[in-house]
Each structure stands twice: as structure tokens, then as C-alpha cells.
Coordinates of C-alpha atoms and ligand atoms in Angstrom, one line a residue:
M154 CA 46.2 19.1 54.5
Q155 CA 48.5 16.2 53.5
T156 CA 49.9 16.0 50.0
L157 CA 51.7 13.0 48.6
V158 CA 53.7 13.4 45.4
I159 CA 54.8 10.2 43.7
F160 CA 57.8 10.6 41.4
G161 CA 57.8 7.7 39.0
A162 CA 54.0 7.6 38.9
S163 CA 53.8 5.4 35.8
G164 CA 56.0 2.7 37.3
D165 CA 55.0 -0.7 38.5
L166 CA 55.3 0.1 42.2
T167 CA 52.8 2.9 42.0
S168 CA 50.0 0.8 40.5
R169 CA 50.8 -2.5 42.2
K170 CA 51.5 -1.3 45.8
L171 CA 51.2 2.4 46.5
I172 CA 47.8 3.2 45.1
P173 CA 46.1 0.0 46.3
A174 CA 47.6 0.7 49.8
L175 CA 46.2 4.3 49.7
Y176 CA 42.9 3.1 48.5
R177 CA 42.7 0.6 51.4
L178 CA 43.7 3.3 53.9
H179 CA 40.8 5.4 52.4
I180 CA 38.4 2.5 53.0
K181 CA 39.6 2.2 56.5
K182 CA 39.2 5.9 56.9
R183 CA 42.8 6.3 58.1
L184 CA 44.1 8.8 55.5
P185 CA 44.7 12.3 56.9
E186 CA 41.9 14.6 55.8
P187 CA 42.1 16.3 53.4
V188 CA 44.6 14.3 51.3
R189 CA 45.8 14.9 47.8
I190 CA 47.8 12.4 45.8
F191 CA 49.9 13.7 42.9
G192 CA 51.5 11.5 40.3
F193 CA 54.5 13.0 38.5
S194 CA 56.0 11.4 35.4
R195 CA 56.8 12.1 31.8
T196 CA 53.7 10.5 30.2
S197 CA 51.3 13.1 29.2
M198 CA 47.9 12.4 30.9
S199 CA 45.1 14.3 32.5
D200 CA 43.9 13.7 36.1
D201 CA 41.0 11.6 34.7
D202 CA 43.3 9.6 32.4
W203 CA 45.4 8.6 35.4
R204 CA 42.4 7.9 37.6
G205 CA 41.0 5.6 34.9
K206 CA 44.2 3.7 34.6
L207 CA 44.6 3.3 38.3
R208 CA 41.0 2.2 38.7
E209 CA 41.6 -0.6 36.3
S210 CA 45.0 -1.7 37.8
T211 CA 43.7 -1.4 41.4
A212 CA 40.6 -3.4 40.6
G213 CA 42.7 -6.1 38.9
F214 CA 45.1 -6.2 41.8
L215 CA 42.5 -6.3 44.6
G216 CA 40.0 -8.6 42.9
T217 CA 36.8 -9.0 44.9
A218 CA 38.1 -6.7 47.6
F219 CA 37.7 -3.8 45.1
D220 CA 34.6 -1.7 45.6
G221 CA 33.7 0.7 42.7
S222 CA 31.7 3.1 44.8
E223 CA 34.5 3.4 47.4
W224 CA 36.9 4.0 44.5
D225 CA 34.7 6.8 43.2
A226 CA 34.8 8.5 46.6
F227 CA 38.6 8.0 46.7
A228 CA 39.5 9.0 43.1
P229 CA 38.9 12.8 43.4
S230 CA 42.0 12.9 45.7
I231 CA 44.2 11.7 42.9
H232 CA 45.8 14.1 40.5
Y233 CA 48.4 14.0 37.8
Q234 CA 51.2 16.4 36.8
P235 CA 53.2 15.5 33.7
G236 CA 56.8 16.6 33.9
D237 CA 60.4 15.7 33.3
I238 CA 62.8 15.1 36.1
G239 CA 65.6 16.8 34.2
D240 CA 63.6 20.0 33.6
S241 CA 63.5 22.6 36.3
Q242 CA 60.4 24.2 34.7
S243 CA 58.5 21.0 35.4
F244 CA 59.2 21.4 39.1
T245 CA 58.2 25.1 39.1
A246 CA 54.9 24.0 37.5
L247 CA 54.5 21.2 40.0
E248 CA 55.2 23.6 42.9
S249 CA 52.6 26.1 41.7
R250 CA 50.0 23.4 41.3
L251 CA 50.7 22.0 44.8
A252 CA 50.7 25.5 46.3
E253 CA 47.4 26.4 44.6
G254 CA 45.5 23.8 46.6
E255 CA 47.4 24.6 49.8
S256 CA 46.7 28.3 49.7
G257 CA 43.1 27.6 50.5
R258 CA 41.8 29.1 47.3
V259 CA 40.9 25.7 45.7
N260 CA 39.9 23.8 48.8
G261 CA 38.3 26.7 50.6
G262 CA 40.7 26.3 53.5
V263 CA 42.0 29.1 55.7
D264 CA 45.5 30.6 55.9
G265 CA 47.7 29.0 58.5
Q266 CA 46.4 25.5 57.9
V267 CA 48.9 22.7 58.1
T268 CA 50.2 21.8 54.7
N269 CA 52.4 18.8 55.0
R270 CA 54.0 17.2 52.0
L271 CA 55.5 13.8 51.4
Y272 CA 57.6 13.3 48.3
Y273 CA 57.9 9.7 47.3
L274 CA 60.9 8.7 45.2
S275 CA 59.6 5.7 43.2
T276 CA 61.7 6.4 40.1
A277 CA 64.6 4.3 38.9
P278 CA 67.3 4.8 41.6
R279 CA 69.6 6.6 39.3
F280 CA 67.2 9.6 39.3
Y281 CA 66.9 9.9 43.1
E282 CA 69.6 12.6 43.4
Q283 CA 68.3 14.6 40.5
V284 CA 64.7 14.7 41.9
V285 CA 66.0 15.8 45.3
H286 CA 68.2 18.4 43.8
Q287 CA 65.3 19.8 41.7
L288 CA 63.1 19.8 44.8
G289 CA 65.7 21.8 46.6
A290 CA 66.3 24.2 43.7
A291 CA 62.5 24.9 43.5
G292 CA 62.3 25.6 47.2
M293 CA 60.1 22.6 47.6
A294 CA 62.0 21.2 50.6
N295 CA 61.6 24.4 52.8
E296 CA 59.7 23.8 55.9
S297 CA 57.8 26.1 58.3
K298 CA 55.9 25.6 61.5
T299 CA 52.8 24.5 59.6
A300 CA 54.4 22.8 56.6
S301 CA 56.5 19.7 56.9
R302 CA 58.4 18.4 53.9
R303 CA 59.5 14.8 54.0
V304 CA 61.0 12.5 51.4
V305 CA 60.5 8.7 51.1
V306 CA 63.3 6.9 49.3
E307 CA 62.6 3.5 47.8
K308 CA 65.1 0.7 47.9
P309 CA 67.8 0.1 46.9
F310 CA 69.5 2.8 48.9
G311 CA 72.8 2.7 47.0
T312 CA 74.4 -0.4 45.6
D313 CA 77.3 -0.5 48.1
L314 CA 78.6 1.4 51.1
A315 CA 80.3 4.1 49.1
G316 CA 77.2 4.6 47.0
A317 CA 74.9 4.8 50.0
R318 CA 77.1 7.4 51.7
A319 CA 77.2 9.4 48.5
L320 CA 73.5 9.3 48.1
S321 CA 72.9 10.3 51.7
A322 CA 75.3 13.2 51.4
S323 CA 73.6 14.3 48.3
I324 CA 70.1 14.2 49.8
H325 CA 71.4 15.9 53.0
K326 CA 72.2 19.0 50.9
V327 CA 68.4 19.4 50.6
F328 CA 66.8 17.4 53.4
E329 CA 67.9 16.9 56.9
E330 CA 68.2 13.3 58.1
R331 CA 64.9 13.7 60.1
Q332 CA 63.1 14.4 56.9
I333 CA 64.4 11.3 55.1
Y334 CA 62.4 8.1 55.2
R335 CA 64.3 5.1 53.7
I336 CA 61.7 2.5 53.1
D337 CA 62.1 -1.3 53.5
H338 CA 58.7 -2.8 53.1
Y339 CA 59.6 -5.7 55.3
L340 CA 59.5 -3.4 58.2
G341 CA 55.8 -2.7 57.5
K342 CA 54.9 -6.4 57.6
E343 CA 52.7 -7.3 60.5
T344 CA 54.6 -10.4 61.4
V345 CA 58.0 -8.6 61.4
N346 CA 56.6 -6.1 63.8
N347 CA 55.1 -8.9 65.8
V348 CA 58.7 -10.1 66.5
L349 CA 59.0 -7.0 68.7
V350 CA 55.7 -7.8 70.5
L351 CA 56.6 -11.4 70.9
R352 CA 60.0 -10.5 72.5
F353 CA 59.2 -7.4 74.4
A354 CA 55.5 -7.7 75.4
N355 CA 55.8 -11.2 76.8
T356 CA 57.9 -12.4 79.7
I357 CA 58.4 -16.0 78.6
F358 CA 60.6 -15.6 75.6
E359 CA 63.2 -12.9 76.5
P360 CA 64.8 -14.8 79.4
V361 CA 65.8 -17.6 77.0
W362 CA 66.6 -15.4 74.1
N363 CA 70.3 -15.7 74.2
R364 CA 73.4 -17.9 73.7
N365 CA 72.6 -19.9 76.9
Y366 CA 69.5 -21.4 75.3
I367 CA 69.6 -20.7 71.6
D368 CA 71.7 -23.0 69.4
H369 CA 71.3 -21.1 66.2
I370 CA 68.8 -19.0 64.2
Q371 CA 67.8 -19.4 60.6
I372 CA 66.1 -16.6 58.6
T373 CA 64.8 -17.7 55.3
A374 CA 63.1 -15.7 52.6
N375 CA 62.4 -18.0 49.7
E376 CA 60.3 -17.2 46.6
D377 CA 59.0 -19.5 44.0
V378 CA 59.0 -16.7 41.3
L379 CA 61.8 -16.3 38.9
V380 CA 63.7 -13.2 37.8
G381 CA 61.7 -12.9 34.6
R382 CA 61.4 -9.4 33.3
R383 CA 63.6 -7.9 36.0
A384 CA 66.8 -9.2 34.6
A385 CA 68.4 -5.8 33.8
Y386 CA 68.1 -4.9 37.5
Y387 CA 68.8 -8.3 38.9
E388 CA 72.0 -8.9 36.9
T389 CA 73.6 -6.0 38.7
A390 CA 72.0 -6.6 42.0
G391 CA 71.9 -10.4 42.7
V392 CA 70.3 -11.9 45.8
L393 CA 72.6 -10.3 48.3
R394 CA 71.8 -6.7 47.4
D395 CA 68.2 -7.6 46.5
M396 CA 67.2 -9.4 49.7
F397 CA 70.0 -9.6 52.3
Q398 CA 71.3 -6.0 52.7
N399 CA 67.8 -4.8 53.4
H400 CA 65.0 -7.3 54.2
L401 CA 67.0 -10.1 55.9
L402 CA 69.2 -7.8 57.9
Q403 CA 66.2 -5.8 59.0
I404 CA 64.5 -9.0 60.3
L405 CA 67.8 -9.9 62.0
T406 CA 67.9 -6.6 63.9
F407 CA 64.4 -7.1 65.3
L408 CA 65.2 -10.6 66.3
T409 CA 68.5 -9.8 68.0
M410 CA 68.6 -6.2 69.2
E411 CA 68.4 -5.3 72.9
A412 CA 65.1 -4.0 74.1
P413 CA 64.6 -0.3 73.3
S414 CA 63.2 1.7 76.2
R415 CA 60.2 2.8 74.2
F416 CA 58.7 2.3 70.8
E417 CA 60.0 5.4 69.3
A418 CA 62.2 6.1 66.3
K419 CA 65.4 7.1 67.9
A420 CA 65.4 4.4 70.7
L421 CA 64.5 1.7 68.2
R422 CA 67.0 2.7 65.5
D423 CA 69.8 3.1 68.0
E424 CA 69.4 -0.5 69.1
K425 CA 69.2 -1.7 65.5
V426 CA 72.4 0.1 64.6
K427 CA 74.2 -1.3 67.6
V428 CA 73.4 -4.9 66.7
L429 CA 74.3 -4.4 63.1
Q430 CA 77.6 -2.9 64.1
A431 CA 78.2 -5.9 66.4
I432 CA 78.1 -8.3 63.5
R433 CA 81.6 -9.7 63.0
P434 CA 83.2 -8.5 59.7
M435 CA 84.2 -11.5 57.7
T436 CA 87.8 -12.2 56.5
P437 CA 88.2 -13.6 53.0
E438 CA 88.7 -17.1 54.4
E439 CA 85.5 -16.7 56.4
I440 CA 83.7 -15.6 53.3
A441 CA 84.8 -18.7 51.5
R442 CA 83.7 -20.9 54.3
D443 CA 80.7 -19.1 55.7
T444 CA 78.8 -18.0 52.6
F445 CA 77.2 -20.1 49.9
R446 CA 75.7 -19.0 46.5
G447 CA 73.6 -20.7 43.9
Q448 CA 71.9 -19.9 40.6
Y449 CA 68.8 -21.6 39.3
R450 CA 69.6 -23.6 36.2
T451 CA 67.5 -21.7 33.8
Y452 CA 68.5 -18.2 35.0
R453 CA 71.0 -17.8 32.1
D454 CA 68.1 -18.4 29.7
E455 CA 66.1 -15.4 31.0
P456 CA 66.0 -12.5 28.5
G457 CA 68.7 -10.0 29.3
V458 CA 70.9 -12.4 31.4
A459 CA 74.4 -12.9 30.2
A460 CA 75.1 -16.5 28.9
D461 CA 77.9 -16.8 31.5
S462 CA 76.3 -14.8 34.3
R463 CA 77.6 -15.6 37.8
T464 CA 74.8 -13.6 39.5
A465 CA 73.6 -15.5 42.5
T466 CA 69.9 -16.1 42.7
F467 CA 70.3 -18.1 45.9
A468 CA 72.5 -17.4 48.9
A469 CA 73.1 -18.5 52.4
V470 CA 75.3 -16.6 54.8
K471 CA 76.4 -17.4 58.3
L472 CA 76.8 -14.4 60.5
R473 CA 78.0 -14.0 64.1
I474 CA 77.2 -11.2 66.5
D475 CA 80.0 -10.3 68.8
N476 CA 78.2 -9.3 72.0
W477 CA 77.3 -11.0 75.3
R478 CA 73.9 -12.1 74.2
W479 CA 74.9 -13.7 70.9
K480 CA 78.5 -14.7 71.1
D481 CA 79.1 -17.8 69.0
V482 CA 75.4 -18.3 68.1
P483 CA 75.4 -18.8 64.3
I484 CA 72.7 -16.7 62.5
F485 CA 72.0 -18.3 59.1
L486 CA 70.4 -16.1 56.4
R487 CA 69.1 -17.7 53.3
S488 CA 67.1 -16.5 50.3
G489 CA 66.5 -17.7 46.8
K490 CA 64.3 -17.3 43.7
G491 CA 62.8 -20.3 41.9
M492 CA 62.4 -22.2 45.2
S493 CA 59.8 -24.8 45.9
C494 CA 57.4 -22.4 47.6
R495 CA 57.1 -18.8 48.8
T496 CA 58.0 -18.7 52.5
T497 CA 59.6 -16.2 54.8
Q498 CA 60.3 -17.8 58.1
I499 CA 62.4 -17.4 61.1
L500 CA 63.5 -20.5 63.0
V501 CA 64.9 -20.2 66.5
Q502 CA 66.6 -23.5 67.3
F503 CA 67.0 -24.0 71.0
R504 CA 69.7 -26.1 72.6
Q505 CA 69.2 -29.6 73.9
P506 CA 68.5 -29.8 77.7
P507 CA 71.9 -29.9 79.5
H508 CA 71.1 -33.4 80.7
S509 CA 68.4 -35.8 79.8
M510 CA 67.2 -38.1 82.6
F511 CA 65.4 -40.1 79.8
E512 CA 68.6 -41.1 78.1
C513 CA 68.5 -44.6 79.6
A514 CA 64.7 -44.8 80.0
G515 CA 64.1 -46.1 76.5
G516 CA 67.2 -48.3 76.6
G517 CA 65.9 -51.6 77.9
S518 CA 62.3 -51.1 77.0
G519 CA 62.4 -51.8 73.3
F520 CA 61.0 -48.4 72.5
P521 CA 63.1 -45.9 70.7
L522 CA 63.6 -42.8 72.9
H523 CA 62.2 -40.2 70.4
E524 CA 59.6 -40.6 67.8
T525 CA 60.1 -38.3 65.0
S526 CA 57.5 -36.9 62.6
P527 CA 57.8 -38.0 59.0
H528 CA 59.9 -35.0 57.8
E529 CA 62.2 -35.1 60.8
T530 CA 65.1 -37.6 60.9
S531 CA 67.3 -36.5 63.7
P532 CA 66.9 -38.6 66.8
H533 CA 67.8 -35.7 69.0
E534 CA 65.3 -32.9 68.5
A535 CA 65.3 -29.8 70.6
N536 CA 62.8 -27.0 71.0
R537 CA 62.1 -24.8 68.0
L538 CA 60.2 -21.6 67.7
L539 CA 59.1 -21.0 64.1
I540 CA 57.9 -17.6 63.1
Q541 CA 56.1 -17.8 59.8
V542 CA 56.4 -14.2 58.4
Q543 CA 54.5 -15.0 55.2
P544 CA 52.3 -16.5 54.0
A545 CA 50.2 -18.4 56.6
E546 CA 51.4 -15.8 59.1
G547 CA 51.8 -17.4 62.5
I548 CA 54.0 -18.9 65.2
R549 CA 54.7 -22.5 66.0
I550 CA 56.5 -23.9 69.0
H551 CA 57.9 -27.4 68.8
F552 CA 58.3 -29.3 72.0
L553 CA 58.6 -32.9 73.0
T554 CA 55.7 -34.8 74.5
K555 CA 55.3 -38.2 75.9
V556 CA 53.7 -40.6 73.5
P557 CA 50.8 -42.1 75.5
D558 CA 50.9 -45.7 76.4
A559 CA 54.4 -46.2 74.9
D560 CA 56.8 -46.3 77.9
M561 CA 58.8 -43.1 77.9
R562 CA 58.8 -42.6 74.1
M563 CA 58.7 -39.0 73.0
R564 CA 57.6 -37.1 70.0
M565 CA 58.2 -33.6 68.7
T566 CA 54.8 -31.9 68.8
E567 CA 53.5 -28.5 67.9
L568 CA 51.7 -25.6 69.4
N569 CA 50.3 -23.3 66.7
F570 CA 49.2 -19.8 66.5
N571 CA 47.8 -18.4 63.3
F572 CA 46.9 -14.8 62.7
R573 CA 44.0 -15.6 60.3
E574 CA 42.4 -17.9 62.8
S575 CA 42.8 -15.6 65.8
Y576 CA 42.0 -12.3 64.2
Q577 CA 39.4 -11.2 61.7
G578 CA 40.0 -9.4 58.4
E579 CA 42.7 -9.4 55.8
M580 CA 46.3 -8.9 56.8
P581 CA 47.2 -5.4 55.7
E582 CA 49.8 -4.7 53.1
A583 CA 53.1 -3.4 54.4
Y584 CA 52.8 -0.2 52.3
E585 CA 49.6 0.8 54.2
R586 CA 51.4 1.0 57.5
L587 CA 54.5 2.6 56.1
L588 CA 52.8 5.3 53.9
L589 CA 50.7 6.3 56.8
D590 CA 53.6 6.4 59.2
A591 CA 55.6 8.6 56.8
M592 CA 52.6 11.0 56.4
L593 CA 52.3 11.2 60.1
G594 CA 56.0 11.7 60.6
D595 CA 56.8 8.5 62.5
A596 CA 60.2 7.2 61.3
S597 CA 60.4 4.2 63.6
L598 CA 60.0 1.7 60.8
F599 CA 62.3 3.5 58.3
A600 CA 66.1 3.0 58.1
R601 CA 68.4 5.7 59.3
S602 CA 71.6 6.5 57.3
D603 CA 73.9 4.8 59.9
E604 CA 71.7 1.7 59.8
V605 CA 71.9 1.4 56.0
E606 CA 75.6 2.0 56.1
A607 CA 76.1 -0.7 58.7
A608 CA 74.2 -3.1 56.6
W609 CA 76.2 -2.3 53.5
S610 CA 79.4 -2.8 55.5
I611 CA 78.3 -6.4 56.2
I612 CA 77.3 -7.1 52.6
D613 CA 80.1 -5.3 50.7
P614 CA 83.0 -7.6 51.5
I615 CA 80.9 -10.7 50.6
Q616 CA 79.7 -9.2 47.3
S617 CA 83.2 -8.1 46.4
A618 CA 84.7 -11.5 47.2
W619 CA 82.0 -13.2 45.0
D620 CA 82.6 -10.7 42.2
R621 CA 86.3 -11.6 42.2
D622 CA 85.6 -15.4 42.3
A623 CA 85.7 -16.8 38.8
H624 CA 83.8 -20.0 39.8
A625 CA 80.1 -20.2 38.9
P626 CA 77.6 -20.5 41.7
A627 CA 76.2 -23.9 42.4
F628 CA 73.3 -24.6 40.1
Y629 CA 69.9 -25.8 41.3
E630 CA 66.7 -26.8 39.7
T631 CA 63.7 -24.5 40.1
G632 CA 61.1 -25.8 42.4
T633 CA 63.6 -27.1 45.0
W634 CA 65.1 -25.8 48.2
G635 CA 68.3 -24.6 46.4
P636 CA 71.5 -26.5 45.6
A637 CA 71.7 -29.9 47.3
T638 CA 75.2 -28.8 48.4
S639 CA 73.7 -26.0 50.5
E640 CA 72.6 -28.8 52.8
E641 CA 76.1 -30.1 53.1
W642 CA 77.3 -26.5 53.7
I643 CA 75.0 -26.0 56.7
A644 CA 75.7 -29.5 58.0
H645 CA 79.3 -28.6 58.0
H646 CA 78.4 -25.7 60.3
G647 CA 76.6 -28.1 62.6
A648 CA 73.0 -27.4 61.7
R649 CA 70.3 -28.5 59.3
W650 CA 67.9 -26.3 57.2
F651 CA 64.4 -26.3 58.4
D652 CA 62.5 -26.7 55.2
S653 CA 58.8 -26.6 55.3
C654 CA 56.3 -25.0 53.0
P655 CA 53.6 -23.1 54.9
V656 CA 50.1 -24.6 54.9
V657 CA 48.0 -21.6 53.8
Ligands
BG6_117 C1 61.8 -6.8 46.8 C2 62.8 -7.5 45.9 O1 62.4 -5.8 47.5 O2 61.2 -7.8 47.6 C3 62.1 -8.6 45.1 O3 63.4 -6.6 45.0 C4 61.4 -9.5 46.0 O4 63.1 -9.3 44.3 C5 60.5 -8.8 47.0 O5 60.6 -10.4 45.2 C6 59.9 -9.7 48.0 O6 58.9 -9.0 48.7 P1 57.7 -9.7 49.3 O7 56.9 -8.7 50.1 O8 56.9 -10.3 48.2 O9 58.3 -10.8 50.2

């Protein structure tokens, strides 16, 4: 028997992501059997009240993909337990309700059955420690041969290195590291996982995946949405904590780590930590030169945002990895809200060939050597690999071809792969994969404490330097690619942003 307890059951994440993901897993018949899902929060509700609310929200969220009869089959696994995180009695009551089903009396099971539990911390982060402490005090973290106890911790895991360490230390009083699943939903995205397949299941990419062939890498996660109702959180987080420390750095690890010997939690996480630790710490001068921040012009008008807020809603950071593979290859990370479109993409920009025999070929012929497509202006294009993480999930390779019947004129052309064209069915939501992995005890796609700490060590100095800087970030209009000066910034670093909205 698998039991999932969601703390913070009345929150947005539960209705928007967790329950729809569980419902989809139910439809795909992937949920462990039998499964029980318990919601825990202060609102007083019966099982049926909660089921009714979730039915409505899930139907709204999934639209035509919602099937009422499937929901009716799924709904009996959902239960609700009202309770207060600050009250130990609430945990005693929860424990006896959970144990009641596990003893076999309710479900007609037999003694000795496996009774695994997954506790999901989906509350406001300030309550994480308290929930864990209560679980410990109520004996709810104790394991046995037939009873695993695991805890999923939602992001953010701390707000800086010291906070992340303190949080880990506090959770470690109750749960061992192997029981802790720090979630970053980007690691559940199919296309992020496909980076590993692209690199390590093919032979043609890995030999050129290094400083000898790669000029630089751009990882962009742009969103057209604004901060809106999330101002209270966003004012204290900003784009660095919200997107860089977790999602962008996680993508970076998959792109740049060495090949693990097997797809298994320890091997994978060891390599990720190594590459994070190889990122060169920035000096204050480097932070001033190698980072860029912006704020969309109407951000200060959002309810809850200070009139003189300096919170960055856009940032670009140039990182360097000090190892043999990546020495001196700039890795540009960029993310912003209020951008022209939603796109998460990885651009691997290859170097020019060391020598071009065509350099003179166009010279006397009257033909320009390269023909560029309308959105490209540089006369000297080199190969690019574009991984479209979302939406329009796919991969594109840019390479030069000879324009027919035009002397030796060349044009940058594309080879396209698109998941939706090559595979049937909807792309699964990241939470489906991650919830299932956590229930099955596979921590490969969850962050270990040293990984999270290494990531904060990269972000902390930048965030502190920005906090000390009295200058306002560069403003930009919503619906653009960020401040125009970010283009000058990257040009100064010898590159050019690859800006293209995905064709969905
Ligand atoms: C969250 C951030 O972690 O990721 C949000 O807090 C952001 O600000 C979201 O919008 C982006 O996730 P996705 O899956 O929509 O790219």
C-alpha cells in the first residue's frame, strides 16, 4: 500500500499540479495499488467536500482531457484530514487515520503488507521544519522493513546557502538524507531528461561536446506571464532565486556533467555535484561585469510591490566551468518574466570551422559567401544545436548548405525534430514522473543536499552583490526580449542572444 500525504492541501500547487498529475497516473494505470491520497490542511472539510472541489479544479485544468467516469474511479482514493501544523494532536489524529487503513482492517489487507508513505511538503516554506518536527515527534518517520517513510520538499529549499544548510540539518534530525526528495519540477520535464539521452545514448554529439568545438552555450527560460498575485513571494525571491538557483542550474548540470556510469541516483547526482562545484566563483568585479539584471516597467505597479523595488524580474549571468571539458566556454543563463513569449531553450553554439576553403570562393563571383535567413544578420554563422525544452518540444540543428545554382553561396538551414510529430499522445506533466519516482523510491531526479548547497554557493554572491547595489535594474517593456542593453551586454562578451519564439 502506498500512502501520499499532502501538507498544504488547500494550496494552489495541490489543485493545479499534484492532483491532476495523480489523476493522469491513475488513467495510465501507473499508480501503485492500492494507493491512498490524504490532504492535510486547516480548512474543515469532509472527504467528499475535498473530492468535489478537486473534481472541479481538475476538470477546469485538464479541459477536454478530463473524463468524469475515470475521475469517479479515482476519487475514492482521495481523503481529507483537517489539522493544524502547529498542533501535535492533529498529527496524532492523522497518524491514527493513516494507520487504520494500513493495519488491514479497513482495506481487508493482511499483516506484513508493505505500507509505504510519502509526505509531501507543499505548505509555505516557513512551515517545512515544523511539519517535519511534528512528523518526527508523532513517530511518523520511523521505518521498518515493510514500511518506507519518505518526504518530498517543494522548492524553494532555503533562500540562501545558510538557510538551505539549516533546513537540511533540521530535516536530518528526523529523516535521513536517503529519505529526502527535494523537488525541482524541471528535472521531471521530458525534454530536460532527453538531454541525457541526446548526449549519452548517441555517439555523434558527445565527441564534439567540449571546448574544442563549442563556442558558448545559452540557456534561456523566458515567460510571458507577469508576477501578478505572487508579489509577496517574488519581492523577496526575484528571478535569481526563483529560476536560476534551481531550474537553470539543473539544466546546466545535465548539459555539462560527465557521463555517469549508470542511470542511478548516486552516480547521476555525484556527476551533477562535480560540475556545479567546478563553476568558478565570481569576484565582485566579475559580478559587475558578468551579470545583468532588469525589471519590467510595470512591475512596481503590481499590488504588493514596493514603489522603489529593485527586485530583478529579468537576469542574465555568464558562468564559467573550470575543468578540462569546459575551460573558457561561456555559459549564459537568462530568464525573465513579461517577455515576448514563453520559451525554455538551450542553444549550443559551435565554433566556426578552423579554416574555410570557401573564404575566397565567393570573392570574385559577385555572390555573397553566406546567405542568411531573415532573422539572422551575422555573415559568419556556425553550427547551432537548439534544444527546445518547452513549448514545441524538439531539437533543431543549424548547418550550412549550398544554395543550388548560385555558385558557392551558402545558407544556414535547419534539421528539425519535434516530439509531437514523432510520438503520439500528450507530453506528460513533470509532476507525473516525479511523484511516481518518489513513491517508488527513485531519487535520481531529485536534488541531494550537496547539490542544492553547491547551487546556492553560485547564486549567493551574485544576489548579495545585487542587494548591495543601489542602482535600479534596467527597465524593459513587457512583451520584449528584456532590456535592449542586455544585447549590448552579451555582445560585449562576444556572443549574440538567440531569440526565437517557438512555433507551437
Ligand atoms: C516556478 C517559479 O518554480 O517555475 C515560477 O516559481 C515559474 O515563477 C515556474 O513561473 C516556471 O515553470 P514552468 O514549468 O511553467 O516552466
